[in-house]
Structures are given as C-alpha cells and as structure tokens.
PDB file of C-alpha atoms in Angstrom:
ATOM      1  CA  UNK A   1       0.000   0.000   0.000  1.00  0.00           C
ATOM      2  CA  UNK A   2       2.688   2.142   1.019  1.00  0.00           C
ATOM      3  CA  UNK A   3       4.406   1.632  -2.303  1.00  0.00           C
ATOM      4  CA  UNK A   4       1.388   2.597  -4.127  1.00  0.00           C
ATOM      5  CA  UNK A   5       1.230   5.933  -2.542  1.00  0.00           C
ATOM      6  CA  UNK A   6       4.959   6.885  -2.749  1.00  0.00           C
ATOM      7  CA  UNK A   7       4.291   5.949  -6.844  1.00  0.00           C
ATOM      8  CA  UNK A   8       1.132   8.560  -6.884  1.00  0.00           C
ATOM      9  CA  UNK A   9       3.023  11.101  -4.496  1.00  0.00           C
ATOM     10  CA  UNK A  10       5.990  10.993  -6.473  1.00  0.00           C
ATOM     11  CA  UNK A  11       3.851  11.055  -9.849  1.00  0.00           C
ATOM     12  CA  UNK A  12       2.735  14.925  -8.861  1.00  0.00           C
ATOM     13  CA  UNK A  13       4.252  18.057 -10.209  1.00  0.00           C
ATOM     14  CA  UNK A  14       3.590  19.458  -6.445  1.00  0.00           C
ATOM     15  CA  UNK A  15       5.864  16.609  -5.060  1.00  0.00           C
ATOM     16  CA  UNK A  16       9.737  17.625  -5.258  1.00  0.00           C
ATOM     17  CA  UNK A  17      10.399  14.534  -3.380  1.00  0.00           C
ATOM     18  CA  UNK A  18       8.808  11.732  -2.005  1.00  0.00           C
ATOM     19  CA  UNK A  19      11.141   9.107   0.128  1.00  0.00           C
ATOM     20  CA  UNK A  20      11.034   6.756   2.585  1.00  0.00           C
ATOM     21  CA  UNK A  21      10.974   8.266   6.020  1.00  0.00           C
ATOM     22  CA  UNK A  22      14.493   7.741   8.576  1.00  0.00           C
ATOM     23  CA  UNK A  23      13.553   6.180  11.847  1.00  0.00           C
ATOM     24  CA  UNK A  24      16.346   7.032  13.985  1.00  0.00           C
ATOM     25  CA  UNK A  25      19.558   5.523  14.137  1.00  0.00           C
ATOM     26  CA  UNK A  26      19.809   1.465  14.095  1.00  0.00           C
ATOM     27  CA  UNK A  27      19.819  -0.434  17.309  1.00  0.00           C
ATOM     28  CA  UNK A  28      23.365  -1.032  18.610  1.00  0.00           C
ATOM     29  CA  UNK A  29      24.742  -4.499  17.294  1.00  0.00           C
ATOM     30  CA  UNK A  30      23.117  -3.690  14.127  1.00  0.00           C
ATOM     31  CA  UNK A  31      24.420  -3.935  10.525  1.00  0.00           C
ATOM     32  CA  UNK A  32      22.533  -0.982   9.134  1.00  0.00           C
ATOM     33  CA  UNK A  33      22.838   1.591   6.213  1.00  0.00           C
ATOM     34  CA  UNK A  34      20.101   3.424   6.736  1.00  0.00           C
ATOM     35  CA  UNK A  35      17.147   2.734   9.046  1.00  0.00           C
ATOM     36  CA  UNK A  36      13.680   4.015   7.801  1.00  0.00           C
ATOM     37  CA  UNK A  37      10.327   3.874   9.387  1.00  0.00           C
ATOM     38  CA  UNK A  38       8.351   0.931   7.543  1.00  0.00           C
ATOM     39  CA  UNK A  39       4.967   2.985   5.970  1.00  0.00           C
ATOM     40  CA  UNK A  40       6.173   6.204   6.563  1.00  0.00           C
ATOM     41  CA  UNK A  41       7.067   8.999   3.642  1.00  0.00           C
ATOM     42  CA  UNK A  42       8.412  12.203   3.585  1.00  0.00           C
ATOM     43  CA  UNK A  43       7.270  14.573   1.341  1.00  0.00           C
ATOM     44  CA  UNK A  44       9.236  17.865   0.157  1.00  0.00           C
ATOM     45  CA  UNK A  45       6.448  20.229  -1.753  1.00  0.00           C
ATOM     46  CA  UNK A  46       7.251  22.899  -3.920  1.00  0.00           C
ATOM     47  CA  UNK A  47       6.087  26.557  -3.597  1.00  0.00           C
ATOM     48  CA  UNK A  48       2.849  25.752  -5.547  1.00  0.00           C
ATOM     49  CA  UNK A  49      -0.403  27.329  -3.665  1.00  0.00           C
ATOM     50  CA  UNK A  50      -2.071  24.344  -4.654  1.00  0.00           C
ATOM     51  CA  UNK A  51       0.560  21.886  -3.935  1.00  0.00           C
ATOM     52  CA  UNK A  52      -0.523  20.750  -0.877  1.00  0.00           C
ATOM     53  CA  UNK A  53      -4.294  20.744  -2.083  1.00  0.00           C
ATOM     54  CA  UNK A  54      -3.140  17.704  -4.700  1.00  0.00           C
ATOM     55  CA  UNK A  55      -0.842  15.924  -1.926  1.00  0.00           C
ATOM     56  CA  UNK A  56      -4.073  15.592   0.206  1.00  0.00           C
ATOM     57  CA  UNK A  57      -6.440  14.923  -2.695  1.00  0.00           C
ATOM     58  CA  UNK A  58      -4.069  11.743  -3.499  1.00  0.00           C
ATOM     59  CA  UNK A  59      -3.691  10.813   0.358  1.00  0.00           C
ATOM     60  CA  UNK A  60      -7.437  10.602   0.144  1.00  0.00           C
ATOM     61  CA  UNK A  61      -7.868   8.752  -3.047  1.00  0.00           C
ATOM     62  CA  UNK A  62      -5.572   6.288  -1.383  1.00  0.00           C
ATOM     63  CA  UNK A  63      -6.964   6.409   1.822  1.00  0.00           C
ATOM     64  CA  UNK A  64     -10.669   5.444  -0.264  1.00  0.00           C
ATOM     65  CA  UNK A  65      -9.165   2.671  -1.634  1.00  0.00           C
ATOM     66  CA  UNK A  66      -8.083   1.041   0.936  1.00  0.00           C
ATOM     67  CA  UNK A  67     -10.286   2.110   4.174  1.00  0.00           C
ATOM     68  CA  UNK A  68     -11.195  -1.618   4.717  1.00  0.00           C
ATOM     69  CA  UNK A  69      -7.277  -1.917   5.772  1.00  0.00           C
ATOM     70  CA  UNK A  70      -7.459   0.790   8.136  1.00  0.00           C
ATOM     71  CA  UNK A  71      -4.598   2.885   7.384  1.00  0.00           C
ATOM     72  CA  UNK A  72      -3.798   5.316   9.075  1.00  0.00           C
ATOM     73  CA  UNK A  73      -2.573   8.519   8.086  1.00  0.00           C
ATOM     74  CA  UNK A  74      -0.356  10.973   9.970  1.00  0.00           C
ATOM     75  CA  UNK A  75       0.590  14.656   8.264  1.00  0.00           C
ATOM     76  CA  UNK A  76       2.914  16.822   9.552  1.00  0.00           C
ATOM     77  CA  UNK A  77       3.764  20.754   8.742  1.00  0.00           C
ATOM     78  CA  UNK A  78       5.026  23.739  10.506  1.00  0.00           C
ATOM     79  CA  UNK A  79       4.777  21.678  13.929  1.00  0.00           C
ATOM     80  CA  UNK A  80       0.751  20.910  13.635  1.00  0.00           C
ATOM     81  CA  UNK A  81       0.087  17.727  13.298  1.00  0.00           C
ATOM     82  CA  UNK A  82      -2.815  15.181  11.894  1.00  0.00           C
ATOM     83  CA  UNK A  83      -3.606  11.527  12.676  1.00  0.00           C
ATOM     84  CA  UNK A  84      -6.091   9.680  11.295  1.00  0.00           C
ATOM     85  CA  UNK A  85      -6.870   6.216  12.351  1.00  0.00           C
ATOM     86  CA  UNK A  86     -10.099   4.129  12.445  1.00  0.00           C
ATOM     87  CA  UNK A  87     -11.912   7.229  10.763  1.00  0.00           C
ATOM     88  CA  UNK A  88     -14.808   7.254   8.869  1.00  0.00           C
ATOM     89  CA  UNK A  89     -14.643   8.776   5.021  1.00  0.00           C
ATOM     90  CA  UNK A  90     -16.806  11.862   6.295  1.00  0.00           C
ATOM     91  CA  UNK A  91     -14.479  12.130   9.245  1.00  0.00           C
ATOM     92  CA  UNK A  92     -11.351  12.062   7.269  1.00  0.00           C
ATOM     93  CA  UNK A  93     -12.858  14.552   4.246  1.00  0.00           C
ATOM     94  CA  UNK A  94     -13.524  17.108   7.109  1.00  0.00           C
ATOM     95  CA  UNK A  95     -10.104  16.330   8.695  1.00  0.00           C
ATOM     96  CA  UNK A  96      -7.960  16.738   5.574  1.00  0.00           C
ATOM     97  CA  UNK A  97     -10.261  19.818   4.287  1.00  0.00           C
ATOM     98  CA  UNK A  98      -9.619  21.797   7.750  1.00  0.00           C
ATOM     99  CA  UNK A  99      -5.957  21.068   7.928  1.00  0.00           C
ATOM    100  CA  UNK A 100      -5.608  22.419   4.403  1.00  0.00           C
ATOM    101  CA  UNK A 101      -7.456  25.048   4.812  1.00  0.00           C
ATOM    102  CA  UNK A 102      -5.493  25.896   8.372  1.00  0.00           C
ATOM    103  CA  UNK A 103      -1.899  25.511   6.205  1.00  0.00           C
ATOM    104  CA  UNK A 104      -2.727  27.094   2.305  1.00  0.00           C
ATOM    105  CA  UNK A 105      -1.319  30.246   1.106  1.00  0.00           C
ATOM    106  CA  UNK A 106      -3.374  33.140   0.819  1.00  0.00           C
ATOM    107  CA  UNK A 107      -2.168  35.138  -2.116  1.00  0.00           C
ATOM    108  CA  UNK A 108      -2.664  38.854  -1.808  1.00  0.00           C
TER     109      UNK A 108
END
C-alpha cells in the first residue's frame, strides 16, 4: 500500500520529493545503512499554492481505496500535526479539508 502511494506522491508536479521516512539511528549491534520507518514517507512540496491541495487529494484517493485496511494517516507541517486512524470517510474529508485550509497560502 505504502508503495502505491509513494508511486502517486511521487507522480505529482507538487511533489519535489517523495522518500522513505528515517527512523532514527539502528539499534546497537546492528548492521545498518540506513534505518527508515516501515509505511512512513516524507514529502518535500514545492512553492505551488495548490501543492498541498493535490498531496491531500491523493492521500485521500488512497486512503478510499483502501479504508477496509485501516490505514492510518499521519501529516505533519510547521509543527501541527494530523492523525487519522479508524476514521470514517466523512471524518477524514472534514479532517484533511480543515488542515488544508489551516496551512494554504493566501495570495494577496
């Protein structure tokens, strides 16, 4: 599921990058390269106004398809922070509507 997403993340012209998220440093003992959290993505946007409008529109296309797996969601920006687990599609519409609108540019 996860890979699905990065795919449609990575797929928009809002999306400068779309990677695997790091987890931390490995466990001591370890024979690590990198350690990454398993499901987790970062995503750099550009400057778009909309950019973060198309991010959200994909997270919920995604989210749609596969509600009967219960993902869960978790977006972070400028230190606010939604999680979405065990939601119901009104509940995560409203959810991703009012953090976009809390986080888009208003142009002048």
């Amino acid at each position: 599921m996860t890979g699905q997403l990065r795919r449609e993340l990575a797929a928009l012209d809002a999306a400068e990058d779309v990677r695997a998220a790091p987890a931390g440093e490995a466990p001591p003992g370890t024979r690590a390269f990198d350690v990454v959290e398993i499901g987790a993505l970062l995503v750099t946007l550009g400057q778009s106004a909309t950019a973060l409008r198309q991010v959200a529109g994909v997270l919920h296309g995604w989210w749609s398809r596969f509600h009967d797996s219960r993902p869960s969601l978790r977006l972070s920006m400028d230190g606010d922070v939604l999680e979405l687990s065990e939601a119901t599609p009104d509940q995560v519409t409203d959810a991703l509507r009012t953090f976009i609108d809390k986080h888009s540019v208003v142009e002048a």
